PDB file of C-alpha atoms in Angstrom:
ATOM      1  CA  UNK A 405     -32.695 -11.281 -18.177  1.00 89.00           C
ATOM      2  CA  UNK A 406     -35.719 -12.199 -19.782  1.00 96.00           C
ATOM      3  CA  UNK A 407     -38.631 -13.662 -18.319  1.00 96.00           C
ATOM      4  CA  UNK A 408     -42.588 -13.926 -18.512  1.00 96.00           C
ATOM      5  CA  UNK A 409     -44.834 -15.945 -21.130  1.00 97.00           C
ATOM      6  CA  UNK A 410     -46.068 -13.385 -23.962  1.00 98.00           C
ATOM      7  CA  UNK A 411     -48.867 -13.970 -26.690  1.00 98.00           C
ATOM      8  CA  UNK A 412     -47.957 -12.540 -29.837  1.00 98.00           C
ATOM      9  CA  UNK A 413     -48.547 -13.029 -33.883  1.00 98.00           C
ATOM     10  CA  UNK A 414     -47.222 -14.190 -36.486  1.00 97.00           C
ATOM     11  CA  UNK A 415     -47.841 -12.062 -39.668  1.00 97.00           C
ATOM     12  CA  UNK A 416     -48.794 -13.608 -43.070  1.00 96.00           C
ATOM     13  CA  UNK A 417     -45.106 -12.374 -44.101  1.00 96.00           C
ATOM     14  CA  UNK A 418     -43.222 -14.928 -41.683  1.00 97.00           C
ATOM     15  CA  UNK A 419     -42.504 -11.701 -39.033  1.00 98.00           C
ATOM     16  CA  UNK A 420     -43.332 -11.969 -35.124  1.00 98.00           C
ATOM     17  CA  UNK A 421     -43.333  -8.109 -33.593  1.00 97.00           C
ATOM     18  CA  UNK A 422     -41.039  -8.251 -30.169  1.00 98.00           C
ATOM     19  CA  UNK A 423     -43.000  -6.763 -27.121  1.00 97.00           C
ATOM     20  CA  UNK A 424     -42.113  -3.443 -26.421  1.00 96.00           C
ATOM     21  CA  UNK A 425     -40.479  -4.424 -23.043  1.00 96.00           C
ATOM     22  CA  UNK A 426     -37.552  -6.304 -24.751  1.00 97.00           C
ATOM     23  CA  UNK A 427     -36.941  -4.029 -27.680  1.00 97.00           C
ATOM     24  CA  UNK A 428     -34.988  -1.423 -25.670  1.00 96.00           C
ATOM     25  CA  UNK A 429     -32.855  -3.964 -23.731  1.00 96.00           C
ATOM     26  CA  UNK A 430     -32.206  -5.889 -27.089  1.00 97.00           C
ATOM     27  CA  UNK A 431     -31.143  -2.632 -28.861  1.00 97.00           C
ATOM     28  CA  UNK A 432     -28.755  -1.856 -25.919  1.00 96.00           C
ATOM     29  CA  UNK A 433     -27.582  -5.624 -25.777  1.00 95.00           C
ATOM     30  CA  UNK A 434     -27.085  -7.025 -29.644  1.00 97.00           C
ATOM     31  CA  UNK A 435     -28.017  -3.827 -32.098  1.00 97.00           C
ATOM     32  CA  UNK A 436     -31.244  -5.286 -32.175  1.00 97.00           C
ATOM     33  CA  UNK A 437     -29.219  -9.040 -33.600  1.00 98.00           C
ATOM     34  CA  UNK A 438     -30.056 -12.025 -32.783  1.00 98.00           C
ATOM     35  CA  UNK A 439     -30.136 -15.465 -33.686  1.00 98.00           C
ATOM     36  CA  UNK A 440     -32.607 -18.176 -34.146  1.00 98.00           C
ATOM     37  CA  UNK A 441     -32.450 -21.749 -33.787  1.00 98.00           C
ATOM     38  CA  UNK A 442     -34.762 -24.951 -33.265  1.00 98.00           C
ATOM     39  CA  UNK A 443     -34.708 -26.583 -29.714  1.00 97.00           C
ATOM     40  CA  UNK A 444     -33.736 -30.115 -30.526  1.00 95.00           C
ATOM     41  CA  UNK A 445     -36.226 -31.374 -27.649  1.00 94.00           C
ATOM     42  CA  UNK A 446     -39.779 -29.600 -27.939  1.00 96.00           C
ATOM     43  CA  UNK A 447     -41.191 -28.399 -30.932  1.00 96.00           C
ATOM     44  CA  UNK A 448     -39.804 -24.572 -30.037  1.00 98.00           C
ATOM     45  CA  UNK A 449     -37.497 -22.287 -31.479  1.00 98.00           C
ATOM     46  CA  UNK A 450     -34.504 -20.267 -29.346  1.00 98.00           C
ATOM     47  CA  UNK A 451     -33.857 -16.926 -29.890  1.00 98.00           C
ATOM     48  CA  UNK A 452     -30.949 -15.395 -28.455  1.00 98.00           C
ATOM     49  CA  UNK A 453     -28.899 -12.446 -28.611  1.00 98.00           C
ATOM     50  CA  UNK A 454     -25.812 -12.529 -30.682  1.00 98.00           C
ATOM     51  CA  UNK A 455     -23.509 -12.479 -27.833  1.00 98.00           C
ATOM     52  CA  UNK A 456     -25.264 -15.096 -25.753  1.00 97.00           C
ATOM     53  CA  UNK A 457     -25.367 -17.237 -29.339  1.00 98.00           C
ATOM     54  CA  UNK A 458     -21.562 -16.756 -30.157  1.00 98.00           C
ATOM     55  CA  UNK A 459     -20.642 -18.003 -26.483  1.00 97.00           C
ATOM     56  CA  UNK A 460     -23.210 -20.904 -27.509  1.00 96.00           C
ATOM     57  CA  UNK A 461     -21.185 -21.616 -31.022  1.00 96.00           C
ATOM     58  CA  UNK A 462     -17.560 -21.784 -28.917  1.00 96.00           C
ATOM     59  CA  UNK A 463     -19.012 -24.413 -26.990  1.00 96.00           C
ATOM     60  CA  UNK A 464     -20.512 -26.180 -29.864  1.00 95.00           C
ATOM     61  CA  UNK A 465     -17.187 -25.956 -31.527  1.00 94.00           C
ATOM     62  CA  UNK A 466     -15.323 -28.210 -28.723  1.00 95.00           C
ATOM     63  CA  UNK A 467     -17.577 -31.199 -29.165  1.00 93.00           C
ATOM     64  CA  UNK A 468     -16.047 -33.541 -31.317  1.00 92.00           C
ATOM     65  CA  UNK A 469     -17.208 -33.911 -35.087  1.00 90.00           C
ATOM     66  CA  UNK A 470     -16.238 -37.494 -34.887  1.00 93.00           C
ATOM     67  CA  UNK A 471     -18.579 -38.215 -32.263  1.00 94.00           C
ATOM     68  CA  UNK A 472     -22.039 -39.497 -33.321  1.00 93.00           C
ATOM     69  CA  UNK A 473     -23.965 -37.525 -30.898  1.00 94.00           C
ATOM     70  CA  UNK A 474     -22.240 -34.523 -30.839  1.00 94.00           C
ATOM     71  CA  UNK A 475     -21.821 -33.829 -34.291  1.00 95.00           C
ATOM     72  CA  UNK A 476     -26.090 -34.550 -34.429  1.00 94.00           C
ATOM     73  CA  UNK A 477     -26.053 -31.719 -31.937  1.00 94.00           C
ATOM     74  CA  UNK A 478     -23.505 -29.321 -34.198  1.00 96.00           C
ATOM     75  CA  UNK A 479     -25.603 -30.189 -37.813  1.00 95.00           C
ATOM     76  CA  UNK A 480     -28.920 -29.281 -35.694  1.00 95.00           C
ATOM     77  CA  UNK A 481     -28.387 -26.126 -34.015  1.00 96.00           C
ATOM     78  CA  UNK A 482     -25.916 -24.765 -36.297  1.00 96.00           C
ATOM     79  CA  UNK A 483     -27.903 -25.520 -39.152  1.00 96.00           C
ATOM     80  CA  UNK A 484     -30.685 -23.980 -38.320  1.00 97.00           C
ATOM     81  CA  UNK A 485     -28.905 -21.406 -37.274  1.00 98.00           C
ATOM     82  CA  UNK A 486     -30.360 -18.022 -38.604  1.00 98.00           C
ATOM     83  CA  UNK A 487     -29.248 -14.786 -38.000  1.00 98.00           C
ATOM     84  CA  UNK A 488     -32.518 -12.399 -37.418  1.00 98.00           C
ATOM     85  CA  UNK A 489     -32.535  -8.613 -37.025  1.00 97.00           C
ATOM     86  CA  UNK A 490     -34.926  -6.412 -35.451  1.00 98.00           C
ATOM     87  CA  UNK A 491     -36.051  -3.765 -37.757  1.00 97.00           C
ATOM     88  CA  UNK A 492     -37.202   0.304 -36.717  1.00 95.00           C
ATOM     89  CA  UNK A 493     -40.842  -1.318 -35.691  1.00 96.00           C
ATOM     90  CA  UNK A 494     -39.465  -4.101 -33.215  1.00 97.00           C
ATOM     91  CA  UNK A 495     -39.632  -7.044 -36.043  1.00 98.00           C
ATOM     92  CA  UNK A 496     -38.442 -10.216 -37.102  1.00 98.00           C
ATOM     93  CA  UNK A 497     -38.424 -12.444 -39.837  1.00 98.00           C
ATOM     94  CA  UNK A 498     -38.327 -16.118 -39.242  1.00 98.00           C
ATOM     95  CA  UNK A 499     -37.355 -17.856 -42.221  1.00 97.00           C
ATOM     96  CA  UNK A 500     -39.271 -20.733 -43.477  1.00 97.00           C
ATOM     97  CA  UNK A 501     -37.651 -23.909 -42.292  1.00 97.00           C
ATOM     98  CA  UNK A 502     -37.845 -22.434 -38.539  1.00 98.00           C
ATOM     99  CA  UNK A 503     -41.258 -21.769 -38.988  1.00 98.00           C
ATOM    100  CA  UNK A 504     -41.950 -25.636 -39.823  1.00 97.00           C
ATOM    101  CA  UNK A 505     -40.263 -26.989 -37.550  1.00 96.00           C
ATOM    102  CA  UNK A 506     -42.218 -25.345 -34.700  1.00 97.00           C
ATOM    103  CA  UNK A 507     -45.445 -25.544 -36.311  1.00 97.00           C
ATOM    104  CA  UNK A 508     -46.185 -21.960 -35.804  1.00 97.00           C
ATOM    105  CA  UNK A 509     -49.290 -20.579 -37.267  1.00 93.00           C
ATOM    106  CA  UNK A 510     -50.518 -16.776 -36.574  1.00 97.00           C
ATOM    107  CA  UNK A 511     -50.658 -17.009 -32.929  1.00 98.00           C
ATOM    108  CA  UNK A 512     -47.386 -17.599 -31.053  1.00 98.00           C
ATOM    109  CA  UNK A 513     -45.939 -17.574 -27.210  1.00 98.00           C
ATOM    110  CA  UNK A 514     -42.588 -15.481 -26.642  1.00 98.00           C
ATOM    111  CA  UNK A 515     -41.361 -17.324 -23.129  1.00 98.00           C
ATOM    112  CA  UNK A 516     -38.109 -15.230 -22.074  1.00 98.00           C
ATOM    113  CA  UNK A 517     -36.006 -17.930 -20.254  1.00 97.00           C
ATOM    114  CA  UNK A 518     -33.182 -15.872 -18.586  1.00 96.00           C
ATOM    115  CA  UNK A 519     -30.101 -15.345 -21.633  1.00 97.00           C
ATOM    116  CA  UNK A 520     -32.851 -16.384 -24.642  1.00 98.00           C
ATOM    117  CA  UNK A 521     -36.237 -16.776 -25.818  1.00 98.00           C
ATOM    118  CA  UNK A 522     -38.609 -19.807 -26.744  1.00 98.00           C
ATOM    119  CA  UNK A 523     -40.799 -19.623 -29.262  1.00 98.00           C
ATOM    120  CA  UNK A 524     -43.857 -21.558 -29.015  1.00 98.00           C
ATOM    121  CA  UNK A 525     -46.816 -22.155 -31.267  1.00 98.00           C
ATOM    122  CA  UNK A 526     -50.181 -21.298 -28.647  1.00 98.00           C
ATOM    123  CA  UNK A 527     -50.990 -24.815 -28.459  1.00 98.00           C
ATOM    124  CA  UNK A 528     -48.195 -26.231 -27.935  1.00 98.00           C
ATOM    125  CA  UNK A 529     -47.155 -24.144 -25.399  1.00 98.00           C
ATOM    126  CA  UNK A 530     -50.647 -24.745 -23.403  1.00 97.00           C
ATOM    127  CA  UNK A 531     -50.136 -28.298 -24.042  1.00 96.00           C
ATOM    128  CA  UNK A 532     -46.915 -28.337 -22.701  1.00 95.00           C
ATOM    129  CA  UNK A 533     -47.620 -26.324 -19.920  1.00 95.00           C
ATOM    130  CA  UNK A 534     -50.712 -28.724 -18.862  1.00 92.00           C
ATOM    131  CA  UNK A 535     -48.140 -31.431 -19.140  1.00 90.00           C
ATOM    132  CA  UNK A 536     -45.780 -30.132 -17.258  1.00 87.00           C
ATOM    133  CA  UNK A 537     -48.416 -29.269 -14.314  1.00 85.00           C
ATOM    134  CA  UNK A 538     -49.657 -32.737 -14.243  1.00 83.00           C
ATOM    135  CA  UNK A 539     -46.116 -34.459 -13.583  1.00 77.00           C
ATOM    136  CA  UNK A 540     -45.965 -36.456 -10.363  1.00 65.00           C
ATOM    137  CA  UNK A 541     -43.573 -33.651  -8.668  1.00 64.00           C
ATOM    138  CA  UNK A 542     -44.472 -35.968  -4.913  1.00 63.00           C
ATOM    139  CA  UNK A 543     -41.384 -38.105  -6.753  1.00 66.00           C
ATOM    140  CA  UNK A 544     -37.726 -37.257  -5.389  1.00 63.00           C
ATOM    141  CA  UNK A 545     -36.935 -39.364  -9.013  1.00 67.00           C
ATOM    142  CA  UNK A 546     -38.236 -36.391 -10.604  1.00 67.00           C
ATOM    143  CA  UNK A 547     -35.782 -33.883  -8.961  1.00 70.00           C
ATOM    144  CA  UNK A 548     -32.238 -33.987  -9.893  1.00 76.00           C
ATOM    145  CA  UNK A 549     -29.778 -33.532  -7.217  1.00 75.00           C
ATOM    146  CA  UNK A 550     -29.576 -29.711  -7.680  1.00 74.00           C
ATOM    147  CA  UNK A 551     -33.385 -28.869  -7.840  1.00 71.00           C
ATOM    148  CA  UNK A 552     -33.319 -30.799  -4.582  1.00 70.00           C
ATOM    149  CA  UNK A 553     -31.960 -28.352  -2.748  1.00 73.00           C
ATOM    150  CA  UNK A 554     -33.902 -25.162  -4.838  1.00 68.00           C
ATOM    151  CA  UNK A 555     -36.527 -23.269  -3.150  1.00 68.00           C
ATOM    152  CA  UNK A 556     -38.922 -20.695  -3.399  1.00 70.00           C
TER     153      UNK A 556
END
């Protein structure tokens, strides 16, 4: 599982270096493969490892193509799509189009979230953070019915 927030770069050649406590777990996991997508509700990209992304593309491919909504959610995520590998020194390339679409400059947050990674622009992430701290949490609207019953 991955967890924990991580500031990291971006190099001038499009590459992000994974922190050394992943690379050994990814190696053992994937081969070092993974695959990169856009998050089609914050300005992040998802990283996963190939076998949590292939259980990810069986469930895209039941949702109907007829379907407004869920062929949006097929063209998005499929087509960005991108198959990354992690080379001898721990890096990836993130092509282009992924790059714009999270606005990522040279300095970048790597946020493990359990089976995959976000990637985050620094801002963005702080600014998302900040907004997420200041959201009226006194509100039982703001809980759904399972974080109701979660607890620390």
């Amino acid at each position: 599982m991955f967890r924990g927030a991580n500031a990291i770069n971006l190099d001038s050649k499009g590459r992000l270096a994974m922190p050394t406590r992943y690379r050994e777990t990814l190696v053992d996991r994937c081969q070092g493969q993974l695959v990169c997508t856009i998050d089609i509700k914050d300005p992040c990209l998802l990283l996963y490892p190939l076998p949590e992304w292939e259980a990810i593309e069986r469930k895209l491919q039941q949702l109907s193509s007829m379907h407004p909504a869920e062929r949006r959610m097929q063209r998005l995520l499929l087509g960005y799509a991108t198959e990354v590998e992690m080379d001898k020194n721990g890096r990836l390339l993130l092509s282009s189009p992924l790059r714009q679409h999270a606005s990522l400059d040279k300095k970048l947050m790597l946020v493990g979230q359990l089976n995959k990674f976000e990637i985050w622009d620094e801002q963005a992430w702080q600014a998302q953070v900040e907004a997420d701290k200041e959201l009226d949490l006194s509100s039982p609207d703001m809980f759904s019915e399972r974080l109701q019953d979660f607890s620390l």
